CSV table of C-alpha atoms and ligand atoms in Angstrom, one decimal:
chain,number,residue,atom,x,y,z
O,88,MET,CA,0.8,-27.5,23.2
O,89,SER,CA,4.3,-27.2,21.8
O,90,PRO,CA,6.9,-27.3,24.6
O,91,ARG,CA,9.0,-24.6,22.9
O,92,ARG,CA,8.4,-21.1,24.4
O,93,ASP,CA,9.8,-18.2,22.4
O,94,ASP,CA,10.3,-14.7,23.5
O,95,VAL,CA,8.1,-13.4,20.7
O,96,ILE,CA,5.8,-14.8,18.1
O,97,VAL,CA,5.3,-12.5,15.1
O,98,ILE,CA,2.1,-13.0,13.0
O,99,GLY,CA,2.5,-12.1,9.4
O,100,ALA,CA,5.7,-12.3,7.2
O,101,GLY,CA,5.1,-9.1,5.2
O,102,LEU,CA,7.7,-6.3,5.3
O,103,SER,CA,6.5,-5.2,8.7
O,104,GLY,CA,6.5,-8.6,10.5
O,105,LEU,CA,9.9,-9.5,9.0
O,106,MET,CA,11.4,-6.2,10.1
O,107,ALA,CA,10.1,-6.7,13.6
O,108,ALA,CA,11.5,-10.3,13.7
O,109,ARG,CA,14.9,-9.0,12.4
O,110,GLU,CA,15.1,-6.3,15.1
O,111,LEU,CA,14.2,-8.7,17.9
O,112,GLU,CA,16.7,-11.3,16.7
O,113,ALA,CA,19.3,-8.6,16.5
O,114,ALA,CA,18.6,-7.8,20.2
O,115,GLY,CA,19.2,-11.5,21.0
O,116,ARG,CA,15.6,-12.6,21.4
O,117,SER,CA,14.1,-15.8,20.1
O,118,VAL,CA,11.4,-15.3,17.5
O,119,ARG,CA,9.0,-17.5,15.7
O,120,VAL,CA,7.3,-16.0,12.6
O,121,LEU,CA,3.9,-17.5,11.5
O,122,GLU,CA,2.7,-16.8,8.0
O,123,ALA,CA,-0.7,-17.9,6.5
O,124,ARG,CA,0.6,-17.9,2.9
O,125,ASP,CA,3.1,-20.2,1.3
O,126,ARG,CA,5.4,-17.2,0.6
O,127,VAL,CA,6.7,-14.1,2.4
O,128,GLY,CA,6.1,-10.5,1.3
O,129,GLY,CA,2.4,-10.1,1.7
O,130,ARG,CA,1.3,-7.2,-0.4
O,131,THR,CA,4.6,-7.4,-2.4
O,132,TRP,CA,4.7,-10.3,-4.8
O,133,THR,CA,7.2,-10.6,-7.6
O,134,ARG,CA,6.5,-13.3,-10.3
O,135,SER,CA,8.3,-14.1,-13.5
O,136,LEU,CA,6.8,-13.3,-16.9
O,137,ARG,CA,8.7,-14.2,-20.0
O,138,GLY,CA,11.8,-14.6,-17.8
O,139,HIS,CA,11.6,-11.1,-16.2
O,140,PRO,CA,10.5,-10.2,-12.7
O,141,ILE,CA,7.2,-8.4,-12.5
O,142,ASP,CA,5.7,-6.8,-9.4
O,143,LEU,CA,2.0,-7.7,-9.0
O,144,GLY,CA,1.9,-5.8,-5.7
O,145,GLY,CA,3.8,-2.7,-4.6
O,146,GLN,CA,6.7,-1.7,-6.7
O,147,TRP,CA,7.9,1.9,-6.1
O,148,VAL,CA,10.1,3.7,-3.6
O,149,GLY,CA,11.1,7.3,-3.4
O,150,PRO,CA,12.8,10.2,-1.6
O,151,THR,CA,12.3,10.5,2.1
O,152,GLN,CA,11.4,6.8,2.3
O,153,ASP,CA,14.7,6.4,4.3
O,154,ARG,CA,13.9,3.1,5.9
O,155,VAL,CA,13.2,1.2,2.8
O,156,LEU,CA,16.0,2.8,0.8
O,157,ALA,CA,18.5,1.9,3.6
O,158,LEU,CA,17.2,-1.7,3.8
O,159,ALA,CA,17.5,-2.1,0.0
O,160,ARG,CA,21.1,-0.8,0.2
O,161,GLU,CA,21.9,-3.1,3.1
O,162,LEU,CA,20.4,-6.1,1.3
O,163,GLY,CA,22.2,-5.3,-1.9
O,164,ILE,CA,19.1,-4.6,-3.9
O,165,GLU,CA,19.7,-1.8,-6.4
O,166,THR,CA,17.1,0.8,-7.5
O,167,TYR,CA,16.5,2.3,-10.9
O,168,GLU,CA,14.6,5.3,-12.1
O,169,GLN,CA,10.9,5.0,-13.1
O,170,PHE,CA,10.8,6.1,-16.7
O,171,ASP,CA,8.9,9.4,-17.1
O,172,ARG,CA,10.2,11.2,-20.2
O,173,GLY,CA,7.7,12.5,-22.7
O,174,ARG,CA,4.1,13.5,-22.7
O,175,LYS,CA,1.4,12.0,-20.6
O,176,VAL,CA,-2.0,11.0,-21.8
O,177,MET,CA,-5.4,12.0,-20.2
O,178,GLU,CA,-8.8,10.7,-21.2
O,179,LEU,CA,-11.6,12.7,-19.6
O,180,GLY,CA,-15.3,12.3,-20.6
O,181,GLY,CA,-14.2,10.3,-23.6
O,182,GLN,CA,-11.8,13.0,-24.9
O,183,ARG,CA,-8.1,12.2,-25.2
O,184,SER,CA,-5.4,14.8,-24.8
O,185,THR,CA,-1.7,14.9,-23.9
O,186,TYR,CA,0.2,17.1,-21.5
O,187,ARG,CA,3.5,17.7,-19.7
O,188,GLY,CA,4.1,18.5,-16.0
O,189,LEU,CA,2.2,17.5,-12.9
O,190,LEU,CA,-1.2,19.0,-13.7
O,191,PRO,CA,-3.0,18.1,-16.9
O,192,TRP,CA,-4.4,20.8,-19.2
O,193,VAL,CA,-8.1,21.2,-18.2
O,194,GLY,CA,-8.6,24.7,-19.6
O,195,LEU,CA,-7.3,27.9,-18.1
O,196,GLY,CA,-10.0,28.2,-15.4
O,197,GLY,CA,-9.7,24.5,-14.6
O,198,LEU,CA,-6.0,24.6,-14.3
O,199,ALA,CA,-6.1,27.7,-12.0
O,200,GLU,CA,-8.6,25.9,-9.8
O,201,LEU,CA,-6.7,22.7,-9.8
O,202,GLY,CA,-3.5,24.5,-8.6
O,203,LEU,CA,-5.5,26.4,-6.0
O,204,ARG,CA,-7.2,23.2,-4.6
O,205,VAL,CA,-4.0,21.2,-4.6
O,206,GLY,CA,-2.3,24.0,-2.6
O,207,GLN,CA,-5.2,24.1,-0.2
O,208,LEU,CA,-5.1,20.3,0.3
O,209,GLU,CA,-1.4,20.5,1.0
O,210,LEU,CA,-1.9,23.1,3.7
O,211,MET,CA,-4.8,21.3,5.3
O,212,ALA,CA,-2.8,18.1,5.3
O,213,ARG,CA,0.3,19.7,6.9
O,214,ARG,CA,-1.8,20.8,9.8
O,215,ILE,CA,-2.8,17.3,10.8
O,216,PRO,CA,-0.6,16.1,13.7
O,217,LEU,CA,0.9,12.8,12.4
O,218,ARG,CA,1.2,11.2,15.8
O,219,ALA,CA,-2.3,12.2,17.0
O,220,PRO,CA,-4.6,13.2,14.0
O,221,ALA,CA,-7.7,12.9,16.3
O,222,GLU,CA,-6.4,15.6,18.6
O,223,ARG,CA,-6.9,18.5,16.2
O,224,ALA,CA,-9.7,20.8,17.4
O,225,ASP,CA,-11.7,20.3,14.2
O,226,ALA,CA,-10.9,16.5,13.9
O,227,SER,CA,-14.6,15.5,14.2
O,228,ALA,CA,-15.7,18.0,11.6
O,229,LEU,CA,-13.1,16.8,9.1
O,230,ASP,CA,-13.8,13.2,9.9
O,231,GLY,CA,-17.5,13.6,9.5
O,232,GLN,CA,-17.2,14.3,5.8
O,233,THR,CA,-16.1,12.3,2.8
O,234,VAL,CA,-13.4,13.4,0.3
O,235,ARG,CA,-16.2,13.4,-2.3
O,236,ALA,CA,-18.3,15.8,-0.2
O,237,TRP,CA,-15.3,18.2,0.0
O,238,LEU,CA,-14.6,17.9,-3.7
O,239,ASP,CA,-18.2,18.6,-4.6
O,240,ARG,CA,-18.4,21.6,-2.4
O,241,ARG,CA,-15.0,23.2,-3.1
O,242,VAL,CA,-14.1,22.4,-6.6
O,243,ARG,CA,-16.4,24.1,-9.1
O,244,ASN,CA,-14.7,23.2,-12.4
O,245,PRO,CA,-15.9,19.7,-13.4
O,246,LYS,CA,-12.6,18.8,-15.1
O,247,ALA,CA,-10.5,19.9,-12.2
O,248,ARG,CA,-12.8,17.9,-9.9
O,249,ALA,CA,-12.5,14.8,-12.2
O,250,VAL,CA,-8.7,15.0,-12.1
O,251,LEU,CA,-8.7,15.3,-8.3
O,252,ARG,CA,-11.0,12.4,-8.1
O,253,ILE,CA,-8.7,10.2,-10.3
O,254,ALA,CA,-5.7,11.3,-8.2
O,255,THR,CA,-7.5,10.2,-5.0
O,256,GLU,CA,-8.5,6.9,-6.5
O,257,MET,CA,-4.9,6.2,-7.6
O,258,VAL,CA,-3.3,7.1,-4.3
O,259,PHE,CA,-5.8,5.1,-2.2
O,260,ALA,CA,-7.3,2.5,-4.5
O,261,GLY,CA,-10.6,3.6,-3.1
O,262,GLU,CA,-13.5,5.9,-3.9
O,263,PRO,CA,-13.7,9.5,-2.6
O,264,GLU,CA,-17.2,8.8,-1.4
O,265,ASP,CA,-15.9,6.1,1.0
O,266,LEU,CA,-13.0,8.0,2.5
O,267,SER,CA,-12.9,10.2,5.6
O,268,LEU,CA,-11.4,13.6,4.8
O,269,LEU,CA,-9.5,13.5,8.1
O,270,PHE,CA,-7.9,10.1,7.1
O,271,PHE,CA,-7.2,11.4,3.6
O,272,LEU,CA,-5.4,14.5,5.0
O,273,PHE,CA,-3.5,12.4,7.6
O,274,TYR,CA,-2.4,9.9,4.9
O,275,MET,CA,-1.3,12.8,2.6
O,276,HIS,CA,0.8,14.4,5.4
O,277,SER,CA,2.2,11.0,6.4
O,278,GLY,CA,3.7,10.6,2.9
O,279,GLY,CA,4.9,14.2,2.5
O,280,GLY,CA,1.9,15.7,0.7
O,281,PHE,CA,-0.3,15.5,-2.4
O,282,VAL,CA,2.4,16.4,-4.9
O,283,ARG,CA,4.9,13.9,-3.5
O,284,LEU,CA,2.3,11.1,-3.4
O,285,THR,CA,1.2,11.7,-7.0
O,286,SER,CA,4.6,12.3,-8.6
O,287,ILE,CA,7.2,10.2,-10.2
O,288,ARG,CA,10.3,12.5,-10.1
O,289,GLY,CA,10.9,13.4,-6.5
O,290,GLY,CA,7.8,11.5,-5.5
O,291,ALA,CA,6.5,8.2,-4.3
O,292,GLN,CA,6.8,6.6,-7.7
O,293,ALA,CA,10.4,7.7,-8.3
O,294,GLN,CA,12.3,4.4,-8.3
O,295,ARG,CA,11.8,0.7,-8.7
O,296,LEU,CA,13.7,-2.2,-7.1
O,297,LYS,CA,15.9,-4.4,-9.3
O,298,GLY,CA,14.6,-8.0,-9.2
O,299,GLY,CA,11.3,-6.9,-7.7
O,300,ALA,CA,10.0,-5.6,-4.4
O,301,GLN,CA,9.4,-9.0,-2.9
O,302,GLY,CA,13.2,-9.4,-2.8
O,303,LEU,CA,13.2,-7.2,0.4
O,304,SER,CA,11.1,-9.7,2.3
O,305,ARG,CA,12.8,-12.8,0.8
O,306,ARG,CA,16.2,-11.6,1.9
O,307,MET,CA,15.1,-10.5,5.3
O,308,ALA,CA,13.4,-13.9,5.8
O,309,GLU,CA,16.6,-15.8,4.6
O,310,ALA,CA,18.7,-14.0,7.2
O,311,LEU,CA,16.5,-15.0,10.1
O,312,ALA,CA,17.9,-17.5,12.5
O,313,THR,CA,14.6,-19.5,12.5
O,314,PRO,CA,12.8,-20.0,9.2
O,315,VAL,CA,9.4,-18.5,8.7
O,316,GLU,CA,6.7,-21.1,9.3
O,317,HIS,CA,4.2,-21.1,6.3
O,318,GLY,CA,0.6,-22.2,6.1
O,319,GLN,CA,0.1,-21.0,9.7
O,320,ALA,CA,-3.1,-18.9,9.7
O,321,VAL,CA,-3.4,-17.6,13.3
O,322,HIS,CA,-6.9,-17.4,14.6
O,323,ALA,CA,-6.4,-16.6,18.2
O,324,VAL,CA,-3.8,-14.9,20.5
O,325,LEU,CA,-4.9,-15.3,24.1
O,326,GLN,CA,-3.1,-14.0,27.2
O,327,GLU,CA,-1.8,-15.7,30.3
O,328,PRO,CA,-0.3,-14.0,33.3
O,329,GLU,CA,3.3,-14.5,31.9
O,330,GLY,CA,2.8,-14.8,28.2
O,331,VAL,CA,0.6,-15.4,25.2
O,332,VAL,CA,-0.8,-18.6,23.6
O,333,VAL,CA,-1.1,-18.3,19.8
O,334,HIS,CA,-3.5,-20.7,18.0
O,335,ALA,CA,-2.8,-21.5,14.4
O,336,GLY,CA,-4.9,-24.5,12.9
O,337,ASN,CA,-4.7,-27.1,15.7
O,338,ARG,CA,-1.3,-25.8,17.0
O,339,SER,CA,-1.1,-23.8,20.2
O,340,LEU,CA,2.2,-22.0,20.7
O,341,ARG,CA,3.5,-20.1,23.7
O,342,ALA,CA,5.6,-17.0,23.9
O,343,ARG,CA,6.2,-14.1,26.2
O,344,HIS,CA,4.8,-11.5,23.7
O,345,ALA,CA,3.2,-11.4,20.3
O,346,ILE,CA,3.3,-8.9,17.4
O,347,VAL,CA,0.4,-8.9,15.0
O,348,ALA,CA,1.7,-7.6,11.7
O,349,VAL,CA,-1.4,-8.0,9.5
O,350,PRO,CA,-3.8,-5.4,8.0
O,351,PRO,CA,-6.5,-4.3,10.5
O,352,ALA,CA,-9.3,-5.9,8.4
O,353,LEU,CA,-7.6,-9.3,8.9
O,354,ALA,CA,-6.5,-8.6,12.5
O,355,ALA,CA,-10.2,-8.2,13.2
O,356,GLU,CA,-10.7,-11.9,12.7
O,357,ILE,CA,-8.0,-12.9,15.2
O,358,ASP,CA,-9.6,-13.7,18.6
O,359,LEU,CA,-7.8,-11.5,21.2
O,360,GLY,CA,-10.2,-12.4,24.0
O,361,PRO,CA,-10.9,-9.6,26.4
O,362,ALA,CA,-7.8,-7.7,25.4
O,363,ARG,CA,-9.6,-6.4,22.3
O,364,SER,CA,-11.1,-3.0,23.3
O,365,GLU,CA,-14.3,-1.7,21.8
O,366,ARG,CA,-12.2,1.1,20.3
O,367,ARG,CA,-10.0,-1.4,18.6
O,368,ARG,CA,-12.9,-3.3,17.2
O,369,ARG,CA,-14.5,-0.1,15.9
O,370,ALA,CA,-11.2,0.9,14.2
O,371,GLU,CA,-10.6,-2.6,12.6
O,372,GLN,CA,-14.2,-2.7,11.3
O,373,GLY,CA,-14.2,0.8,10.1
O,374,MET,CA,-11.1,0.3,7.9
O,375,PRO,CA,-11.9,-2.1,5.0
O,376,MET,CA,-9.2,-2.6,2.4
O,377,GLY,CA,-9.2,-0.8,-0.9
O,378,SER,CA,-9.7,-2.5,-4.3
O,379,VAL,CA,-7.1,-2.8,-7.0
O,380,VAL,CA,-6.4,-5.1,-10.0
O,381,LYS,CA,-2.9,-4.5,-11.3
O,382,CYS,CA,-2.3,-5.5,-14.9
O,383,ILE,CA,1.0,-6.0,-16.8
O,384,VAL,CA,0.7,-5.8,-20.5
O,385,VAL,CA,3.8,-6.8,-22.4
O,386,TYR,CA,4.8,-5.5,-25.9
O,387,PRO,CA,7.6,-6.3,-28.3
O,388,ARG,CA,8.7,-2.7,-28.3
O,389,PRO,CA,8.1,0.4,-26.2
O,390,PHE,CA,6.1,2.0,-29.0
O,391,TRP,CA,4.7,4.7,-26.7
O,392,ARG,CA,8.2,6.0,-26.0
O,393,GLU,CA,8.9,6.1,-29.7
O,394,ALA,CA,5.8,8.3,-30.1
O,395,GLY,CA,7.2,10.7,-27.4
O,396,LEU,CA,4.9,9.4,-24.6
O,397,SER,CA,6.0,8.5,-21.1
O,398,GLY,CA,3.6,5.7,-20.7
O,399,GLU,CA,1.8,7.6,-17.9
O,400,SER,CA,-1.9,8.1,-18.4
O,401,ILE,CA,-5.0,9.0,-16.3
O,402,SER,CA,-8.5,8.2,-17.3
O,403,ASP,CA,-12.1,8.5,-16.0
O,404,GLY,CA,-13.1,5.8,-18.5
O,405,GLU,CA,-13.4,2.1,-17.9
O,406,PRO,CA,-11.7,0.0,-16.8
O,407,ILE,CA,-8.2,1.6,-16.3
O,408,ARG,CA,-7.7,4.6,-14.0
O,409,ALA,CA,-3.9,5.1,-14.7
O,410,THR,CA,-1.0,3.5,-16.4
O,411,PHE,CA,2.8,3.7,-16.2
O,412,ASP,CA,5.8,2.6,-18.2
O,413,GLY,CA,6.9,-0.9,-16.9
O,414,CYS,CA,10.0,-1.6,-19.0
O,415,SER,CA,13.2,-3.0,-17.7
O,416,PRO,CA,16.1,-0.6,-17.8
O,417,ASP,CA,17.8,-2.4,-20.8
O,418,LEU,CA,14.4,-2.7,-22.7
O,419,SER,CA,14.7,-6.4,-22.9
O,420,PHE,CA,11.2,-6.4,-21.3
O,421,CYS,CA,8.7,-3.8,-22.5
O,422,ALA,CA,5.4,-3.3,-20.7
O,423,LEU,CA,2.7,-0.9,-19.7
O,424,VAL,CA,1.4,-1.3,-16.1
O,425,ALA,CA,-2.3,-0.5,-15.7
O,426,PHE,CA,-4.4,-0.1,-12.5
O,427,VAL,CA,-8.1,-0.9,-12.3
O,428,ILE,CA,-9.2,0.8,-9.1
O,429,GLY,CA,-12.0,1.1,-6.5
O,430,GLY,CA,-15.5,0.5,-7.8
O,431,SER,CA,-14.3,-0.6,-11.2
O,432,ALA,CA,-12.1,-3.3,-9.8
O,433,GLY,CA,-15.0,-5.5,-8.4
O,434,GLY,CA,-16.9,-6.1,-11.7
O,435,PHE,CA,-13.6,-6.2,-13.7
O,436,GLY,CA,-12.1,-8.8,-11.4
O,437,ALA,CA,-15.1,-11.0,-11.6
O,438,ARG,CA,-14.8,-11.4,-15.4
O,439,PRO,CA,-12.9,-14.3,-17.0
O,440,SER,CA,-9.2,-13.7,-17.8
O,441,GLU,CA,-9.7,-13.4,-21.5
O,442,GLU,CA,-12.3,-10.7,-21.1
O,443,ARG,CA,-10.2,-8.7,-18.6
O,444,ARG,CA,-7.3,-8.8,-21.1
O,445,ALA,CA,-9.5,-7.7,-24.0
O,446,LEU,CA,-11.0,-4.8,-21.9
O,447,VAL,CA,-7.6,-3.6,-20.8
O,448,VAL,CA,-6.1,-3.8,-24.3
O,449,GLU,CA,-9.1,-1.9,-25.8
O,450,HIS,CA,-8.6,0.9,-23.3
O,451,LEU,CA,-4.8,1.0,-24.0
O,452,VAL,CA,-5.6,1.4,-27.7
O,453,ARG,CA,-7.7,4.4,-26.9
O,454,LEU,CA,-4.9,5.9,-24.7
O,455,PHE,CA,-1.8,4.9,-26.7
O,456,GLY,CA,-3.0,4.1,-30.3
O,457,ALA,CA,-3.4,1.0,-32.5
O,458,GLU,CA,0.0,-0.5,-31.6
O,459,ALA,CA,-1.4,-1.3,-28.2
O,460,ALA,CA,-3.7,-3.8,-29.7
O,461,GLU,CA,-1.0,-6.5,-30.1
O,462,PRO,CA,0.5,-7.4,-26.7
O,463,VAL,CA,2.7,-10.5,-26.5
O,464,ALA,CA,1.7,-11.3,-22.9
O,465,TYR,CA,-0.7,-10.2,-20.2
O,466,GLU,CA,-0.9,-10.9,-16.5
O,467,ASP,CA,-3.1,-9.4,-13.8
O,468,GLN,CA,-3.6,-9.7,-10.0
O,469,ASP,CA,-6.9,-9.0,-8.3
O,470,TRP,CA,-6.0,-8.3,-4.7
O,471,SER,CA,-9.6,-8.6,-3.4
O,472,GLN,CA,-9.4,-12.3,-4.3
O,473,GLU,CA,-6.5,-12.8,-2.0
O,474,ALA,CA,-7.7,-14.4,1.3
O,475,TRP,CA,-4.8,-13.0,3.3
O,476,SER,CA,-5.0,-9.4,1.9
O,477,ARG,CA,-8.7,-9.1,1.1
O,478,GLY,CA,-7.9,-6.0,-1.1
O,479,CYS,CA,-5.2,-3.5,-1.4
O,480,TYR,CA,-3.2,-1.3,-1.3
O,481,VAL,CA,-4.3,-0.5,2.3
O,482,GLY,CA,-7.1,-0.3,4.9
O,483,LEU,CA,-9.1,2.9,4.3
O,484,MET,CA,-10.9,4.7,7.1
O,485,ARG,CA,-14.5,5.4,6.6
O,486,PRO,CA,-15.9,8.8,7.9
O,487,GLY,CA,-16.4,9.0,11.6
O,488,VAL,CA,-13.8,6.4,12.7
O,489,LEU,CA,-10.4,8.2,13.1
O,490,ALA,CA,-11.6,11.0,15.2
O,491,GLU,CA,-13.2,8.5,17.6
O,492,VAL,CA,-10.6,5.8,17.7
O,493,GLY,CA,-7.4,7.9,17.5
O,494,ASN,CA,-4.2,5.9,17.6
O,495,VAL,CA,-5.8,2.7,18.9
O,496,LEU,CA,-4.4,0.6,16.0
O,497,ARG,CA,-0.8,1.1,17.3
O,498,GLU,CA,-1.7,0.8,21.0
O,499,PRO,CA,-0.8,-2.5,22.7
O,500,ALA,CA,-3.5,-4.9,23.9
O,501,GLY,CA,-1.8,-6.5,26.9
O,502,ARG,CA,1.1,-8.6,25.7
O,503,VAL,CA,0.1,-8.1,22.0
O,504,ARG,CA,1.7,-5.3,20.0
O,505,PHE,CA,0.6,-4.3,16.5
O,506,ALA,CA,2.7,-3.6,13.4
O,507,GLY,CA,1.7,-3.3,9.7
O,508,THR,CA,1.8,-0.3,7.5
O,509,GLU,CA,-1.6,0.9,8.6
O,510,THR,CA,-0.2,1.6,12.1
O,511,ALA,CA,2.6,3.9,10.8
O,512,ALA,CA,2.7,7.6,11.4
O,513,ARG,CA,5.1,8.2,8.5
O,514,TRP,CA,4.6,6.7,5.1
O,515,CYS,CA,1.4,5.0,6.3
O,516,GLY,CA,0.3,2.6,3.5
O,517,TYR,CA,3.7,2.2,2.0
O,518,PHE,CA,6.7,-0.2,2.3
O,519,ASP,CA,8.5,2.5,4.3
O,520,GLY,CA,5.6,2.7,6.8
O,521,ALA,CA,5.5,-1.0,7.1
O,522,LEU,CA,9.2,-1.2,8.1
O,523,ARG,CA,8.9,1.7,10.5
O,524,ALA,CA,5.9,0.0,12.2
O,525,GLY,CA,7.8,-3.2,12.5
O,526,GLU,CA,10.7,-1.4,14.1
O,527,ARG,CA,8.4,0.4,16.5
O,528,ALA,CA,6.6,-2.8,17.6
O,529,ALA,CA,9.9,-4.6,18.1
O,530,GLN,CA,11.2,-1.7,20.3
O,531,GLU,CA,7.9,-1.8,22.3
O,532,VAL,CA,8.4,-5.5,23.0
O,533,LEU,CA,12.0,-5.1,23.9
O,534,GLU,CA,11.2,-2.3,26.4
O,535,ALA,CA,8.4,-4.4,27.9
O,536,MET,CA,10.8,-7.3,28.3
O,537,ARG,CA,13.4,-5.2,30.0
O,538,ALA,CA,10.8,-3.9,32.4
O,539,GLU,CA,9.7,-7.5,33.2
O,540,VAL,CA,13.1,-8.6,34.1
O,541,PRO,CA,15.1,-5.7,35.6
O,542,GLY,CA,18.7,-5.9,34.4
O,543,ASP,CA,17.7,-7.9,31.3
O,544,VAL,CA,19.2,-6.2,28.2
Z,160,FAD,C1,-1.0,-3.3,-6.3
Z,160,FAD,C2,-0.3,-2.7,-5.1
Z,160,FAD,C3,0.5,-1.6,-5.3
Z,160,FAD,C4,1.2,-1.0,-4.3
Z,160,FAD,N1,2.1,0.0,-4.6
Z,160,FAD,C5,3.0,0.3,-3.6
Z,160,FAD,C6,4.2,1.1,-4.0
Z,160,FAD,O1,4.4,1.3,-5.2
Z,160,FAD,N2,5.0,1.5,-3.0
Z,160,FAD,C7,4.8,1.2,-1.7
Z,160,FAD,O2,5.6,1.6,-0.8
Z,160,FAD,N3,3.7,0.5,-1.3
Z,160,FAD,C8,2.8,0.0,-2.3
Z,160,FAD,N4,1.8,-0.8,-2.0
Z,160,FAD,C9,1.5,-1.0,-0.5
Z,160,FAD,C10,2.5,-2.0,0.1
Z,160,FAD,O3,2.6,-3.2,-0.7
Z,160,FAD,C11,2.1,-2.3,1.5
Z,160,FAD,O4,2.1,-1.1,2.3
Z,160,FAD,C12,3.1,-3.2,2.3
Z,160,FAD,O5,3.6,-4.2,1.5
Z,160,FAD,C13,2.4,-3.7,3.6
Z,160,FAD,O6,3.3,-4.5,4.3
Z,160,FAD,P1,2.8,-5.1,5.7
Z,160,FAD,O7,3.9,-6.0,6.2
Z,160,FAD,O8,2.3,-4.0,6.6
Z,160,FAD,O9,1.5,-6.0,5.4
Z,160,FAD,P2,1.3,-7.3,4.4
Z,160,FAD,O10,2.2,-7.2,3.3
Z,160,FAD,O11,-0.1,-7.4,4.1
Z,160,FAD,O12,1.8,-8.5,5.4
Z,160,FAD,C14,0.9,-9.1,6.2
Z,160,FAD,C15,1.2,-10.6,6.2
Z,160,FAD,O13,0.4,-11.3,7.2
Z,160,FAD,C16,-0.1,-12.5,6.6
Z,160,FAD,N5,-1.3,-12.8,7.4
Z,160,FAD,C17,-2.5,-12.1,7.3
Z,160,FAD,N6,-3.4,-12.7,8.2
Z,160,FAD,C18,-2.7,-13.7,8.8
Z,160,FAD,C19,-3.1,-14.6,9.9
Z,160,FAD,N7,-4.3,-14.6,10.5
Z,160,FAD,N8,-2.1,-15.4,10.3
Z,160,FAD,C20,-0.9,-15.5,9.8
Z,160,FAD,N9,-0.5,-14.6,8.7
Z,160,FAD,C21,-1.4,-13.7,8.3
Z,160,FAD,C22,-0.3,-12.1,5.2
Z,160,FAD,O14,-0.3,-13.3,4.4
Z,160,FAD,C23,0.9,-11.3,4.8
Z,160,FAD,O15,2.0,-12.0,4.4
Z,160,FAD,C24,1.0,-1.4,-3.0
Z,160,FAD,C25,0.2,-2.5,-2.7
Z,160,FAD,C26,-0.4,-3.2,-3.8
Z,160,FAD,C27,-1.2,-4.4,-3.5
C-alpha cells in the first residue's frame, strides 16, 4: 500500500477525467490521475500523417458547446470552419445523386415525409426532460421500442426511411434496431435536436480544432500539478469508512474519494464491491459501445471541391456510411474522411489493412469519381479493437434500460463519483458533455469534502 493518501483519485485521463482533476486542483485539492493507456485523450487521438495532424477519434465542435469552446479558447487552441461548400453526394440502393441543403432529394413525396418526420422527432425529443428522461409518463412505452420499430411504423416512403436510418447510424455509430427510442430522443434533445446533430453549419460538425482534438487533453494534463500516471488499469475501487482504496495492477492507493471517468461498459469491469447497486449493474450492462472505423484518405488535390462537391456524402452501400472533407485550411493536406459504422464496422475491421483500403477507395470512386482511385496515403482506426474504449463513439442504451435505471449512471456509489460523457445531461456523447460531466463530478466531491470537515473550503 502506497503511504501517500490523496484527496481524490481520478480514473481515466480522457476529457472528462482531466476536467475533473483540473477543477479539484483549482480548489486546492490533491489529485492523482490513473490512466490505463500510454497517452491521454481517450476517445480523442491525434496522430501525424505526412506531417499533418489527423484526428482518428472525435474532431468537431459547434455552437452551444460552450464548455469545449471556452476550454479551447483558454488553452489557446484555435478553431476553423468545417468545409461545406458545394453539392453533397447520396448513394441509395446503388443509385448516385447530388443535392444541396440539409435534406437529400428523395422524390417529392419522400421529401415531404422526411421533413414531416424530422419535425416530429424534433418535437418528441424536446419533450424528454434532460435531467430525468425516465420520469416522463410514457417513458416505458418509448423505451420499450427500438428506433427501427418507430421508423418502420411511421415512415412509409422507403427512401425517406433509408435516409433517416443513415442519419441515425451516423449520429450514434449504432444500428436503429439496437437503440432504445427513449435514449435516442434524450440524446437528440441533449445535443439540441436532430437538425443540430446532423448539420455542419450551425451544427455539431461546424468547426475543427487546429492541431487536433487531443490537444485539449494534452494541454490540460500538462497543466496539472501532478503528472498523469500511465499504464495504470484500475480493476477495483473499494471503500473504507474514511476513504477509498484503488487497485491498479499490484498497486493499492488510498484517497478520500474517487471519480470514475471511463465509459459505462468499461466501468462495469471495475470491482466496486457492495457499492455497485443492481440498477447500476443493469445500466452498465445495457449500454454497450457503438462501432466505428474512421478512415482518412489523402489525395494530392481536393479534386471533389474542383468538381463543385463539398466532400460530404451519405450512402446505404458498403462499407462507407458517410464522408466529409478533411483538408487543412491552407490545402497543404487534402483528404476525405470516411466513416464505417455499426454492423458494417465489425466485418470491415477484421479484414487486413490493404483490403480495407481497397474497399474504401472503391466506394469513394463510386461516390466522387475516378480521381478518388489514386490516394497518396490511407490510415484508419477501428475503435472496437481498442481495449480501453471497446468501441465508439459512445455507450448506446438498449431498449428497456433507461426507463428502469433512470439517472443511476451519474449517481454516486458511496465515496465514488462518476464522470464521462455518458453521464452528461447536455451534449451527452460529445466532448462538451464529457467536460460538463467532469465539472459536475468534481463539484460533487468538493461538496462532500466540505460536508465531511465543516469549515473546510
Ligand atoms: C471516431 C469518433 C468520432 C467522434 N466524433 C466526435 C466529434 O466530432 N465531436 C465530439 O464532441 N465527440 C466526438 N466523439 C465522441 C468523443 O470523442 C467522446 O464523447 C469524448 O472524447 C469522451 O470523453 P470521456 O473523457 O468521457 O471518455 P474517454 O475519452 O473514453 O476517456 C476515458 C479514459 O479512461 C481510460 N480508462 C478506461 N478504463 C480504465 C481503467 N479501468 N483504468 C484506468 N483508465 C481507464 C481510457 O483509456 C480513457 O483514456 C467521437 C468519438 C470517436 C471515437
